[in-house]
Each structure stands twice: as structure tokens, then as C-alpha cells.
mmCIF file of N, CA and C and ligand atoms in Angstrom:
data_model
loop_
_atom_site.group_PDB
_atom_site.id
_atom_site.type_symbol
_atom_site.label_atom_id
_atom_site.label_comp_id
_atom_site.label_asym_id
_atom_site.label_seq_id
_atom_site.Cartn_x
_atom_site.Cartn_y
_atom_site.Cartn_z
ATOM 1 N N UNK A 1 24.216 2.342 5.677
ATOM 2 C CA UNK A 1 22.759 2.276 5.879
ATOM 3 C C UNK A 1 22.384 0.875 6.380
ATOM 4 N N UNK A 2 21.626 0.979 7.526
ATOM 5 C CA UNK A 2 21.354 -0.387 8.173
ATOM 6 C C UNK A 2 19.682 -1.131 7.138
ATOM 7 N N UNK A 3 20.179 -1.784 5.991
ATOM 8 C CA UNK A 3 19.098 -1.953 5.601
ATOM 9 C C UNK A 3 19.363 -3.711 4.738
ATOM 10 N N UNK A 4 18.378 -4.250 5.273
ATOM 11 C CA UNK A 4 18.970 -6.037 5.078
ATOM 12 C C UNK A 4 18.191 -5.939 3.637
ATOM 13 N N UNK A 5 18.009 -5.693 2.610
ATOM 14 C CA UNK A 5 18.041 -5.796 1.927
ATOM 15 C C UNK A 5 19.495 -5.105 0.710
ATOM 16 N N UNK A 6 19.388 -4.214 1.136
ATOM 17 C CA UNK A 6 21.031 -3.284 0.946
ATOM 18 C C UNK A 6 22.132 -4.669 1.047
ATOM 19 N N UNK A 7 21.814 -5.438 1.875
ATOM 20 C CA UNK A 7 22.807 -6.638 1.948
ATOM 21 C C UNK A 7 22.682 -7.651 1.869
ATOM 22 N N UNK A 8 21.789 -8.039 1.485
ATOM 23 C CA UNK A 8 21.660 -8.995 0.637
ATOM 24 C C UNK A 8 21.704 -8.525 -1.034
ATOM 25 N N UNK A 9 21.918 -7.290 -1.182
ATOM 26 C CA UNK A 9 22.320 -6.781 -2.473
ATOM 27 C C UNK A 9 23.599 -6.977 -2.740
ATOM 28 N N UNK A 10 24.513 -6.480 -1.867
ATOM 29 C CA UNK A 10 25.743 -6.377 -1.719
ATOM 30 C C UNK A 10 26.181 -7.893 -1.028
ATOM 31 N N UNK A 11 25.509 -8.865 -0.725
ATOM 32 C CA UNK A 11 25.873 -9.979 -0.612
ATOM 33 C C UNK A 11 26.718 -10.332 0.965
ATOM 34 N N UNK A 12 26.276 -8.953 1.728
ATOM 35 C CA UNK A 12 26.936 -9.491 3.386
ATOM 36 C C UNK A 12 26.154 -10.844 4.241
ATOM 37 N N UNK A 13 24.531 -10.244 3.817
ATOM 38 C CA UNK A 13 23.457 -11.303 4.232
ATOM 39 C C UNK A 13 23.224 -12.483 2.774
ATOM 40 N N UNK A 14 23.301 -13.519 3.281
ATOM 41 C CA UNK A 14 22.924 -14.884 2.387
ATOM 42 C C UNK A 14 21.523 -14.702 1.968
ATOM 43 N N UNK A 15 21.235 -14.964 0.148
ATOM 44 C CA UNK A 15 19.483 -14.932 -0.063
ATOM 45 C C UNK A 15 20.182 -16.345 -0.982
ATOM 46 N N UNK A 16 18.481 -16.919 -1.257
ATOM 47 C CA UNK A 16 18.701 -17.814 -2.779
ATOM 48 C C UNK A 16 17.901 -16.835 -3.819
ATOM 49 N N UNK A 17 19.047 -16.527 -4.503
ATOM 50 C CA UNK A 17 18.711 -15.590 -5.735
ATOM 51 C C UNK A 17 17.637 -16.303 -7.002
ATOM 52 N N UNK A 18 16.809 -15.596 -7.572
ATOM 53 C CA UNK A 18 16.859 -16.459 -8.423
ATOM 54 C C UNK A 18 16.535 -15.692 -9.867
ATOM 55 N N UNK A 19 17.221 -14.514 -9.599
ATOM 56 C CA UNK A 19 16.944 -13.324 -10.653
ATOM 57 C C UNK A 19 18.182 -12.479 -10.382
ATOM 58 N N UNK A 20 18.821 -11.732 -11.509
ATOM 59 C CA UNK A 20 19.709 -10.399 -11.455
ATOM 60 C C UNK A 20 19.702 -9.815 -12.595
ATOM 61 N N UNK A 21 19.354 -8.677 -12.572
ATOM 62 C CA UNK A 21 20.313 -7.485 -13.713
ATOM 63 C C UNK A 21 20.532 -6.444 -13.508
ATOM 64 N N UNK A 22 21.371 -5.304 -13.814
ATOM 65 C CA UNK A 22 22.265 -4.364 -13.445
ATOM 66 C C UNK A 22 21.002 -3.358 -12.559
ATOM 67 N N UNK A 23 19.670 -3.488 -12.683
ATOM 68 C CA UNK A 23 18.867 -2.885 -11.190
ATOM 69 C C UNK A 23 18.255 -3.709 -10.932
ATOM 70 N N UNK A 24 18.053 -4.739 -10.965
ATOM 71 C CA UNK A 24 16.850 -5.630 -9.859
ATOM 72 C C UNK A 24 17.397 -6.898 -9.553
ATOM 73 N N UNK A 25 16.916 -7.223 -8.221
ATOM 74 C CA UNK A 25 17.156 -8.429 -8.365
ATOM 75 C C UNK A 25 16.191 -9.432 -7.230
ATOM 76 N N UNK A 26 15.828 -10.519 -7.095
ATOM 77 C CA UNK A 26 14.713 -11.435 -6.746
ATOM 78 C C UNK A 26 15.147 -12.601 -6.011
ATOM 79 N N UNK A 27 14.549 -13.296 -5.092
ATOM 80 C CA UNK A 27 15.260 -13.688 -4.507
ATOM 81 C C UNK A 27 13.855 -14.463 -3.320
ATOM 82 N N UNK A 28 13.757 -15.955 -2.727
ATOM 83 C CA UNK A 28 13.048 -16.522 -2.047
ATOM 84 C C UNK A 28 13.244 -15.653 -0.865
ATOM 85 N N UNK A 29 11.779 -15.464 -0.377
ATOM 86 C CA UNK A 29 11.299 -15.108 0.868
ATOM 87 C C UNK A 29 11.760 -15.997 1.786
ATOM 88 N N UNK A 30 12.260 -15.304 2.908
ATOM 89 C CA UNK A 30 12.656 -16.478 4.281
ATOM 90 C C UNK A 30 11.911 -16.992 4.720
ATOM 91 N N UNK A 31 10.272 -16.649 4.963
ATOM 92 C CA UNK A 31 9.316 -17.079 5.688
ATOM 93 C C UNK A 31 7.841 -17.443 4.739
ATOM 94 N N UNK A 32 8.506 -18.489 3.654
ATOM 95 C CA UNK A 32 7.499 -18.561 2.645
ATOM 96 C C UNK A 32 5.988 -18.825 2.790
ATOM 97 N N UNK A 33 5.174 -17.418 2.115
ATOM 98 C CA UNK A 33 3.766 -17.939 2.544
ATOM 99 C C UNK A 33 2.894 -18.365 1.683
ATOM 100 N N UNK A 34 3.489 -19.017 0.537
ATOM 101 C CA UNK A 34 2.862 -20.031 -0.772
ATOM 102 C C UNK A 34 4.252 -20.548 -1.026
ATOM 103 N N UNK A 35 3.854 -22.205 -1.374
ATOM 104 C CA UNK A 35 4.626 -22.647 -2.351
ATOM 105 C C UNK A 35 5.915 -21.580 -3.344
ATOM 106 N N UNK A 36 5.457 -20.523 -3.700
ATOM 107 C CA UNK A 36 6.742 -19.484 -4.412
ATOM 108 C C UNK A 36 6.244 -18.382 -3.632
ATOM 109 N N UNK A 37 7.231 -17.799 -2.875
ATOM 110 C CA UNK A 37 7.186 -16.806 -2.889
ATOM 111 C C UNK A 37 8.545 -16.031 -2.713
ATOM 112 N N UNK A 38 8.941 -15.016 -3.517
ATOM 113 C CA UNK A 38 9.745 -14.335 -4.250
ATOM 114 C C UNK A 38 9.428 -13.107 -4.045
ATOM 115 N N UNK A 39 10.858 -12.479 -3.405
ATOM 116 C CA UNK A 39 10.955 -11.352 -3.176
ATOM 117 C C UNK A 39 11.587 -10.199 -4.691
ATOM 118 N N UNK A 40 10.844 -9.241 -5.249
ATOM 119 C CA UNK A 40 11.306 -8.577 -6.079
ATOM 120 C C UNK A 40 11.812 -7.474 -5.657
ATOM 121 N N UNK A 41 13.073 -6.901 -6.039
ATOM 122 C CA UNK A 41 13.534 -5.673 -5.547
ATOM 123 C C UNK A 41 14.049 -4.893 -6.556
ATOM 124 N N UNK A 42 14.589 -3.629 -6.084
ATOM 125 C CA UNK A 42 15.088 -2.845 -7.283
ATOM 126 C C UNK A 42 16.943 -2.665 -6.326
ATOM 127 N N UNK A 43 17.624 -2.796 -6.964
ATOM 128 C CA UNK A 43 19.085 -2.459 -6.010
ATOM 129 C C UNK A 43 19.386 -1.310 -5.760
ATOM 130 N N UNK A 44 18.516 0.155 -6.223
ATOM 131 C CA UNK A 44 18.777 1.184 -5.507
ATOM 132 C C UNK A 44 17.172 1.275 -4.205
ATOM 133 N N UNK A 45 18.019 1.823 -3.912
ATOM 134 C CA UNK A 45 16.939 1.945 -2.003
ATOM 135 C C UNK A 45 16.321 2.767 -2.273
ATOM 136 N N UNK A 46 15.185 2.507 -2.214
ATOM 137 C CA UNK A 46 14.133 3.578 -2.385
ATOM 138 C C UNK A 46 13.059 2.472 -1.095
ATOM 139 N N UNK A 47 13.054 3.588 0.198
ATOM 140 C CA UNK A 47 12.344 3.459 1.142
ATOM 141 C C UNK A 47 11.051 2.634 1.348
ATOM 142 N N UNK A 48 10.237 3.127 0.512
ATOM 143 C CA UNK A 48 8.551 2.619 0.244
ATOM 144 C C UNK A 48 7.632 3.265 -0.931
ATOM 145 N N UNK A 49 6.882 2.810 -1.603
ATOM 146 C CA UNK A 49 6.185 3.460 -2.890
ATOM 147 C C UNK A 49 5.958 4.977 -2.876
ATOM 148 N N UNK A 50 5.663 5.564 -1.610
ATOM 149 C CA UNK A 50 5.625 6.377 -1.423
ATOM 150 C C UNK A 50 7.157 7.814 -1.686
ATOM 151 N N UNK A 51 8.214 6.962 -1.682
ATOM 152 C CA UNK A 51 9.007 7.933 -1.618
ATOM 153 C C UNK A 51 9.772 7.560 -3.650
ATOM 154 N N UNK A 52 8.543 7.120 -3.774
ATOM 155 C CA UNK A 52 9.392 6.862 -5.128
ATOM 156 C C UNK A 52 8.891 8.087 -6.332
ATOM 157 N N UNK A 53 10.017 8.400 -7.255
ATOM 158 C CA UNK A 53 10.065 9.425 -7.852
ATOM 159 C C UNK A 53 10.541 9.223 -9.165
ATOM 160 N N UNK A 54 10.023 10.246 -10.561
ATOM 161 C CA UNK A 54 11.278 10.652 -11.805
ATOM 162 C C UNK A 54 11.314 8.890 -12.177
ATOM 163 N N UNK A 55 12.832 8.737 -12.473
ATOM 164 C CA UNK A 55 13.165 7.259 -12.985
ATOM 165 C C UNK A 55 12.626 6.309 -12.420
ATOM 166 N N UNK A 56 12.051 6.094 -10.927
ATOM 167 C CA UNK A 56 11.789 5.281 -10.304
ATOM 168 C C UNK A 56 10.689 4.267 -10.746
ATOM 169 N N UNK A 57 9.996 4.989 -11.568
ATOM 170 C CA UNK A 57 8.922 4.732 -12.228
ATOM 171 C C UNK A 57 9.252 3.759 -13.296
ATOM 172 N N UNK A 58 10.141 3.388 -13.673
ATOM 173 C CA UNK A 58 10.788 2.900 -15.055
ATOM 174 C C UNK A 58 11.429 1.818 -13.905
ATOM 175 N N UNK A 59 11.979 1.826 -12.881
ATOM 176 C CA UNK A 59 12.723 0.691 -12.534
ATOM 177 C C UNK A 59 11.723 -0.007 -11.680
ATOM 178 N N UNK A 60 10.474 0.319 -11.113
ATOM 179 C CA UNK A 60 9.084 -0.028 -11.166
ATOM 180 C C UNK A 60 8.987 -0.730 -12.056
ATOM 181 N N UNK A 61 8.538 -0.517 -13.191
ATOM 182 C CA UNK A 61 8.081 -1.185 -14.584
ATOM 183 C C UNK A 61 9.252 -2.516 -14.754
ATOM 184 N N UNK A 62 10.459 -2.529 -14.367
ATOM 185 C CA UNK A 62 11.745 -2.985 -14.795
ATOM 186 C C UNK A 62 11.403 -4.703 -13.619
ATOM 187 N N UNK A 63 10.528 -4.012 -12.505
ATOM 188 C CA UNK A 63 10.202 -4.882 -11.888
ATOM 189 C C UNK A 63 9.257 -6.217 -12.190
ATOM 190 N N UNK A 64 8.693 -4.960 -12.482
ATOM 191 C CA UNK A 64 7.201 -6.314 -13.145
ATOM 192 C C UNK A 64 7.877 -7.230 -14.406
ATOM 193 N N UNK A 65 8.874 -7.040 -15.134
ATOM 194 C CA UNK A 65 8.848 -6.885 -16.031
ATOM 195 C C UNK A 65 10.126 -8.137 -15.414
ATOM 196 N N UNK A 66 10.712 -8.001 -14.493
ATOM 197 C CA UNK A 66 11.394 -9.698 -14.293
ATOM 198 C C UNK A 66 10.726 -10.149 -13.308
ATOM 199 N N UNK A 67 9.677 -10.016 -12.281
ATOM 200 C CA UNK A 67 8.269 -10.783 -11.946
ATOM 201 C C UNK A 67 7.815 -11.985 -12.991
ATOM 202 N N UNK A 68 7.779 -11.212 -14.050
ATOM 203 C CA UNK A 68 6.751 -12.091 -14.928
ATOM 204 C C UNK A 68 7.653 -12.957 -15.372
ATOM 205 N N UNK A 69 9.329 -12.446 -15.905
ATOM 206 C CA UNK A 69 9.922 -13.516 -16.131
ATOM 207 C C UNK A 69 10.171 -14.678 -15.145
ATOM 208 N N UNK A 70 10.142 -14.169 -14.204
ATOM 209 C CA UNK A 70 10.476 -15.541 -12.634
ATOM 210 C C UNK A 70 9.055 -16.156 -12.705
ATOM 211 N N UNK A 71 7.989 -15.150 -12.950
ATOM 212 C CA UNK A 71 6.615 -16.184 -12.629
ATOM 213 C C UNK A 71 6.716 -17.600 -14.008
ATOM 214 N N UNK A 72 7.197 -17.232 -14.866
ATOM 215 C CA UNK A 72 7.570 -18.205 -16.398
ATOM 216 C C UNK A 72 8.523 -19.139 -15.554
ATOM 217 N N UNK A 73 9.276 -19.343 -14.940
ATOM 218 C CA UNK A 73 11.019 -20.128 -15.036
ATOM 219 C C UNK A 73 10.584 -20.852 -14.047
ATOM 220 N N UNK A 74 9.348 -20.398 -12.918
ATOM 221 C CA UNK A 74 9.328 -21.208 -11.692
ATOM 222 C C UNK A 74 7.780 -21.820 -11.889
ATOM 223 N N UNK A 75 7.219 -21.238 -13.258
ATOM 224 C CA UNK A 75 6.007 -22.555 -12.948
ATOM 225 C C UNK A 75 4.818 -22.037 -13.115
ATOM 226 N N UNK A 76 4.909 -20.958 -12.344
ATOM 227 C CA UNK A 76 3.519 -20.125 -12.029
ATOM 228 C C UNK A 76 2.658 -19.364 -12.940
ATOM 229 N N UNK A 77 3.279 -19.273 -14.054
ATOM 230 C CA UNK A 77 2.476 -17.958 -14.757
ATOM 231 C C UNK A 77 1.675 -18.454 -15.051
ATOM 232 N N UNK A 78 0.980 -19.317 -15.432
ATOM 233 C CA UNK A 78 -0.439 -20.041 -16.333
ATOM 234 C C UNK A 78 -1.352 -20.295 -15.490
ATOM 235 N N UNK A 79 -1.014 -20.741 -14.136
ATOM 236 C CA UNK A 79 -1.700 -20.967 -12.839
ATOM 237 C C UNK A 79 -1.805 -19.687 -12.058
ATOM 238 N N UNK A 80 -1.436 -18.767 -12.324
ATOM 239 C CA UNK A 80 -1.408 -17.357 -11.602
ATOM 240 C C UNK A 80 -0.739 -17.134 -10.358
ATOM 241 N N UNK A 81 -0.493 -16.212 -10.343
ATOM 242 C CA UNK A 81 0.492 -15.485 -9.385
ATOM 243 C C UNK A 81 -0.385 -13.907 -8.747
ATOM 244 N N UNK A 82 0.247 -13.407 -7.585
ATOM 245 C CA UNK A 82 0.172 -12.412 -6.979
ATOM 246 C C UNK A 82 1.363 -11.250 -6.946
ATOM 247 N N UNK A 83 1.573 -10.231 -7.142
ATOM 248 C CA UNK A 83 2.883 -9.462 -7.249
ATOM 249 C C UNK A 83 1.955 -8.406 -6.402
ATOM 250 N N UNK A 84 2.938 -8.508 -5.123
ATOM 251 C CA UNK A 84 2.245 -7.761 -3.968
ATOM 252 C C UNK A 84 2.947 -6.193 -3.545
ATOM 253 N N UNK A 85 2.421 -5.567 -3.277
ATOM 254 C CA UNK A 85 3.912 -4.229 -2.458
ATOM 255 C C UNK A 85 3.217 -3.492 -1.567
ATOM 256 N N UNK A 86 3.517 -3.709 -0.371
ATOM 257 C CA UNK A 86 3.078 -3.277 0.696
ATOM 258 C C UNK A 86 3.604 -1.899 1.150
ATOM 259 N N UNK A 87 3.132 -0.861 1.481
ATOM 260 C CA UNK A 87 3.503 0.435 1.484
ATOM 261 C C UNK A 87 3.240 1.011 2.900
ATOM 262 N N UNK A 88 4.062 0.876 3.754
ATOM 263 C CA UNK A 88 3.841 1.909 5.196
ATOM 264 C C UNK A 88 3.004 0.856 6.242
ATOM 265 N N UNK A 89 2.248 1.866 7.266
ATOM 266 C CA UNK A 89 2.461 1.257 8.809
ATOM 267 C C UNK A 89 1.002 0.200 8.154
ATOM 268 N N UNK A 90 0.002 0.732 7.336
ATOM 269 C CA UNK A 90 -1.637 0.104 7.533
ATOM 270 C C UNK A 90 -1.103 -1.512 6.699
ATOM 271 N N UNK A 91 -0.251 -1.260 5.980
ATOM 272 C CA UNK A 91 0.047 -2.394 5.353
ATOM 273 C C UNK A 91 0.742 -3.564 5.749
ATOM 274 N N UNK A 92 1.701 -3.318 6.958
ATOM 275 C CA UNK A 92 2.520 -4.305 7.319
ATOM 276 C C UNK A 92 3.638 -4.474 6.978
ATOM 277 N N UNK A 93 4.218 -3.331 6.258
ATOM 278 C CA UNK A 93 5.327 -2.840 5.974
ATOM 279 C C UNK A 93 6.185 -3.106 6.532
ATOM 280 N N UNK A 94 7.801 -4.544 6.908
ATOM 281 C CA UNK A 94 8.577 -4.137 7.576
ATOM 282 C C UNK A 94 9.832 -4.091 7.445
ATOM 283 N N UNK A 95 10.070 -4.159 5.848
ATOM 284 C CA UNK A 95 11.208 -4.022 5.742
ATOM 285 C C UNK A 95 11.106 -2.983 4.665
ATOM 286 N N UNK A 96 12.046 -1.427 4.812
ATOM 287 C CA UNK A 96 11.682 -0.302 4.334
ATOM 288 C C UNK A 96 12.748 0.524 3.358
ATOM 289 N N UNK A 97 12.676 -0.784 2.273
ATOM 290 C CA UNK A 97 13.262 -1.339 0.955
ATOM 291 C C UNK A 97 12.067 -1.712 0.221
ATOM 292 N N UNK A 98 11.754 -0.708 -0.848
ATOM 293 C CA UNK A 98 10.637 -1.301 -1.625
ATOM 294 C C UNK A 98 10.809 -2.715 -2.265
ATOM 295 N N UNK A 99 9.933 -3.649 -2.297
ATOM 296 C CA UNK A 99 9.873 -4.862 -2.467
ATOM 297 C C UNK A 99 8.678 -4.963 -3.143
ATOM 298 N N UNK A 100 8.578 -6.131 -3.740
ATOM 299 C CA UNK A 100 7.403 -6.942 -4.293
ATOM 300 C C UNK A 100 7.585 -7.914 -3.895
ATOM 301 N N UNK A 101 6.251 -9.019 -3.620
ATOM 302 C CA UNK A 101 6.035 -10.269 -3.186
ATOM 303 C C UNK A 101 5.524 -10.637 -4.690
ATOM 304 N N UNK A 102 6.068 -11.474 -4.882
ATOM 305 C CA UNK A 102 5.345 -12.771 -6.402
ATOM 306 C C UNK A 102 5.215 -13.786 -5.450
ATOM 307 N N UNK A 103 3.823 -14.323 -5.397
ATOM 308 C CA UNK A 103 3.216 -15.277 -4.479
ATOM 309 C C UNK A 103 2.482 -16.234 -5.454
ATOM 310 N N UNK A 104 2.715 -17.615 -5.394
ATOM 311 C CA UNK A 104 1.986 -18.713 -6.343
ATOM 312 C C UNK A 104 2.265 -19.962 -6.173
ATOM 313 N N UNK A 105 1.688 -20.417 -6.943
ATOM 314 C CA UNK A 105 1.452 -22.243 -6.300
ATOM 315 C C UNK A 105 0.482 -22.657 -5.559
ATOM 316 N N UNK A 106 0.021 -22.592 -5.782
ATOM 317 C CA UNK A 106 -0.986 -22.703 -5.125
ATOM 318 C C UNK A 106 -2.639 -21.721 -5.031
ATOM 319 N N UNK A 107 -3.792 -22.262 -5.015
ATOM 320 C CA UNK A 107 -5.136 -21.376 -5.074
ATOM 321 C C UNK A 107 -4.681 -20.182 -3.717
ATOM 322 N N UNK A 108 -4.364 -18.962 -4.289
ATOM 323 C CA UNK A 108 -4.290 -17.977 -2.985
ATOM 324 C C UNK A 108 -5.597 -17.708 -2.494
ATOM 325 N N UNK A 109 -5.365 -17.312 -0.853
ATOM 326 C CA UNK A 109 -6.974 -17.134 -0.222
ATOM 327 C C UNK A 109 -7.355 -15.201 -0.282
ATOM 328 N N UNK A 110 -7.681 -14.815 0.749
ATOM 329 C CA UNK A 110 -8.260 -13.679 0.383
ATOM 330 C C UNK A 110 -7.551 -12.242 0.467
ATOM 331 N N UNK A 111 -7.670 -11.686 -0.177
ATOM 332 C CA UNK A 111 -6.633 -10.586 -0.553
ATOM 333 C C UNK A 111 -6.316 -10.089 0.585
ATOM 334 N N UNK A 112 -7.153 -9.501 1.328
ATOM 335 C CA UNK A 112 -7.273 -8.845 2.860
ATOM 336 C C UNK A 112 -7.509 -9.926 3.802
ATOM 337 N N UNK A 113 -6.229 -9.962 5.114
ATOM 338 C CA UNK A 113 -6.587 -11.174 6.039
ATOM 339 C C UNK A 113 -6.886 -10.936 7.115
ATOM 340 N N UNK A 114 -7.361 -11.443 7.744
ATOM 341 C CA UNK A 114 -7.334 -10.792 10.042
ATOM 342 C C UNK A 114 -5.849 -10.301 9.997
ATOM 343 N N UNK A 115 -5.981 -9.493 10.814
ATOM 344 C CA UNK A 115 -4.716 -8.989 11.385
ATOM 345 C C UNK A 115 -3.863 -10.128 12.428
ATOM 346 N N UNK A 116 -2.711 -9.518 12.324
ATOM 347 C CA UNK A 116 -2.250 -10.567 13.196
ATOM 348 C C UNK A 116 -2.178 -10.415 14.548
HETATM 349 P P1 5GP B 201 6.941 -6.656 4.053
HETATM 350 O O1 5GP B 201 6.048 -7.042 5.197
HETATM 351 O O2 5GP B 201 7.908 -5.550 4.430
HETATM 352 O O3 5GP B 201 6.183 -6.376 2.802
HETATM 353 O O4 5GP B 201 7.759 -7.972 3.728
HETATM 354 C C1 5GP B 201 9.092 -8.187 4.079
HETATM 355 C C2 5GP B 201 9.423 -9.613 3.732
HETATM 356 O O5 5GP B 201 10.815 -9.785 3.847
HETATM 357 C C3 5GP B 201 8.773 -10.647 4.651
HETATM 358 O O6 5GP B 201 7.956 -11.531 3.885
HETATM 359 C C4 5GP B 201 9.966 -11.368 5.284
HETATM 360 O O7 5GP B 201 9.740 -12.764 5.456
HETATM 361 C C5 5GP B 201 11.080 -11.085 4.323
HETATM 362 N N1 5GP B 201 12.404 -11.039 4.925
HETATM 363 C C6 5GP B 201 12.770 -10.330 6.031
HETATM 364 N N2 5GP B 201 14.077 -10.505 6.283
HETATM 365 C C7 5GP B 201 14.560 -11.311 5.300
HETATM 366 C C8 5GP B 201 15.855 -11.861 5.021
HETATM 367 O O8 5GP B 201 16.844 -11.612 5.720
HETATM 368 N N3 5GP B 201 15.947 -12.643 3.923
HETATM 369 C C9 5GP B 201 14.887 -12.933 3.121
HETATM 370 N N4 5GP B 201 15.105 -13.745 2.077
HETATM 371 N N5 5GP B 201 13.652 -12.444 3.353
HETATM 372 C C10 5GP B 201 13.492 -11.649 4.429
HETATM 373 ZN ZN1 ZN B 202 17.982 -0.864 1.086
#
């Protein structure tokens, strides 16, 4: 499966990790757009929110749930954070590996931006 997150799971593509356990794992955004921003994933492929199902829901939860620990270890939790997941074409969706963005450090600006 041609999917760069799939490999940076499996470790063909280089990330800086800064989270793992036997399903998730987290890892700096290449093109950081705050001070932290941290990619959350789950290590089985599940496409986009939309195609998620059954257990998925629990490794969802499994997400937030080392979000909050990375938002603690890197600084952010008291100053607040963003845990983002962009779903399909209206969103900007482009890598089609469900993900979360944990975004912080900084006062974030407005939820919804101009398009690009
Ligand atoms: P999306 O727009 O799909 O919600 O966000 C995808 C994110 O993945 C973008 O913020 C982009 O910078 C990030 N990204 C894309 N390719 C790579 C990569 O190879 N490594 C890392 N660390 N981040 C990536
Ligand atoms: Zn994948």
C-alpha cells in the first residue's frame, strides 16, 4: 500500500517520533504550523474518519488519550493545544491515513482560514 504514513510506521520513511505504543504512534509534522505541531496516528490504516468502524472507535479514544499525554511532556497542556482531524476533499485532507494534528505554543488564530 502506497501510503507515507504506513512508512513511517514501518520505519522506510524517517519521522522524529515522539510517542509509541503497540497502536499509535506521534510524531513532528514536516511543515510545522505552530511552535508543536504533532502528528497523531493510529498504526492500523484506516483511510479517513469516515471509513472508521466497530474497534476503531476505541483506538480513536486511544488517540486522544496519548495527545494529551504528548500535550503534558512537550509543554502545552496548561497553555492549550488544538487536536485537529481533517476528513476528505472540503477539509484539506491529504494524506489518507487518519491523523490528528496537536497544534500549540503559541496563541492559535482562527479555526477556519482563507483557502489557499
Ligand atoms: P492533512 O492535510 O492530511 O490533515 O495533513 C497531513 C499532514 O502531514 C500535513 O501537515 C503535512 O505537513 C504532513 N506530512 C506530509 N508528509 C509528511 C512526511 O513525510 N512526514 C511528516 N512528518 N509529515 C508529513
Ligand atoms: Zn497508512
Amino acid at each position: 500500500m502506497d501510503c507515507i504514513f504506513c512508512k513511517i510506521i514501518e520505519g522506510s520513511i524517517p519521522s522524529k517520533k515522539v510517542f509509541e505504543n503497540d497502536t499509535v504512534v506521534a510524531f513532528h509534522d514536516i511543515t510545522p504550523q505552530a511552535p508543536v505541531h504533532i502528528l497523531v496516528i493510529p498504526k492500523k490504516h484506516i483511510a479517513t474518519m469516515n471509513d472508521a468502524e466497530g474497534e476503531d472507535f476505541a483506538l480513536i479514544g486511544e488517540i486522544h488519550r496519548a495527545a494529551q499525554q504528548i500535550a503534558r511532556e512537550l509543554g502545552i497542556a496548561e497553555s492549550g493545544y488544538r487536536l485537529i482531524n481533517n476528513c476528505g476533499k472540503d477539509s484539506g485532507q491529504v494524506v489518507f491515513h487518519i491523523h490528528y494534528h496537536l497544534l500549540g505554543g503559541k496563541q492559535l488564530g482562527a479555526l477556519v482560514g482563507p483557502t489557499a
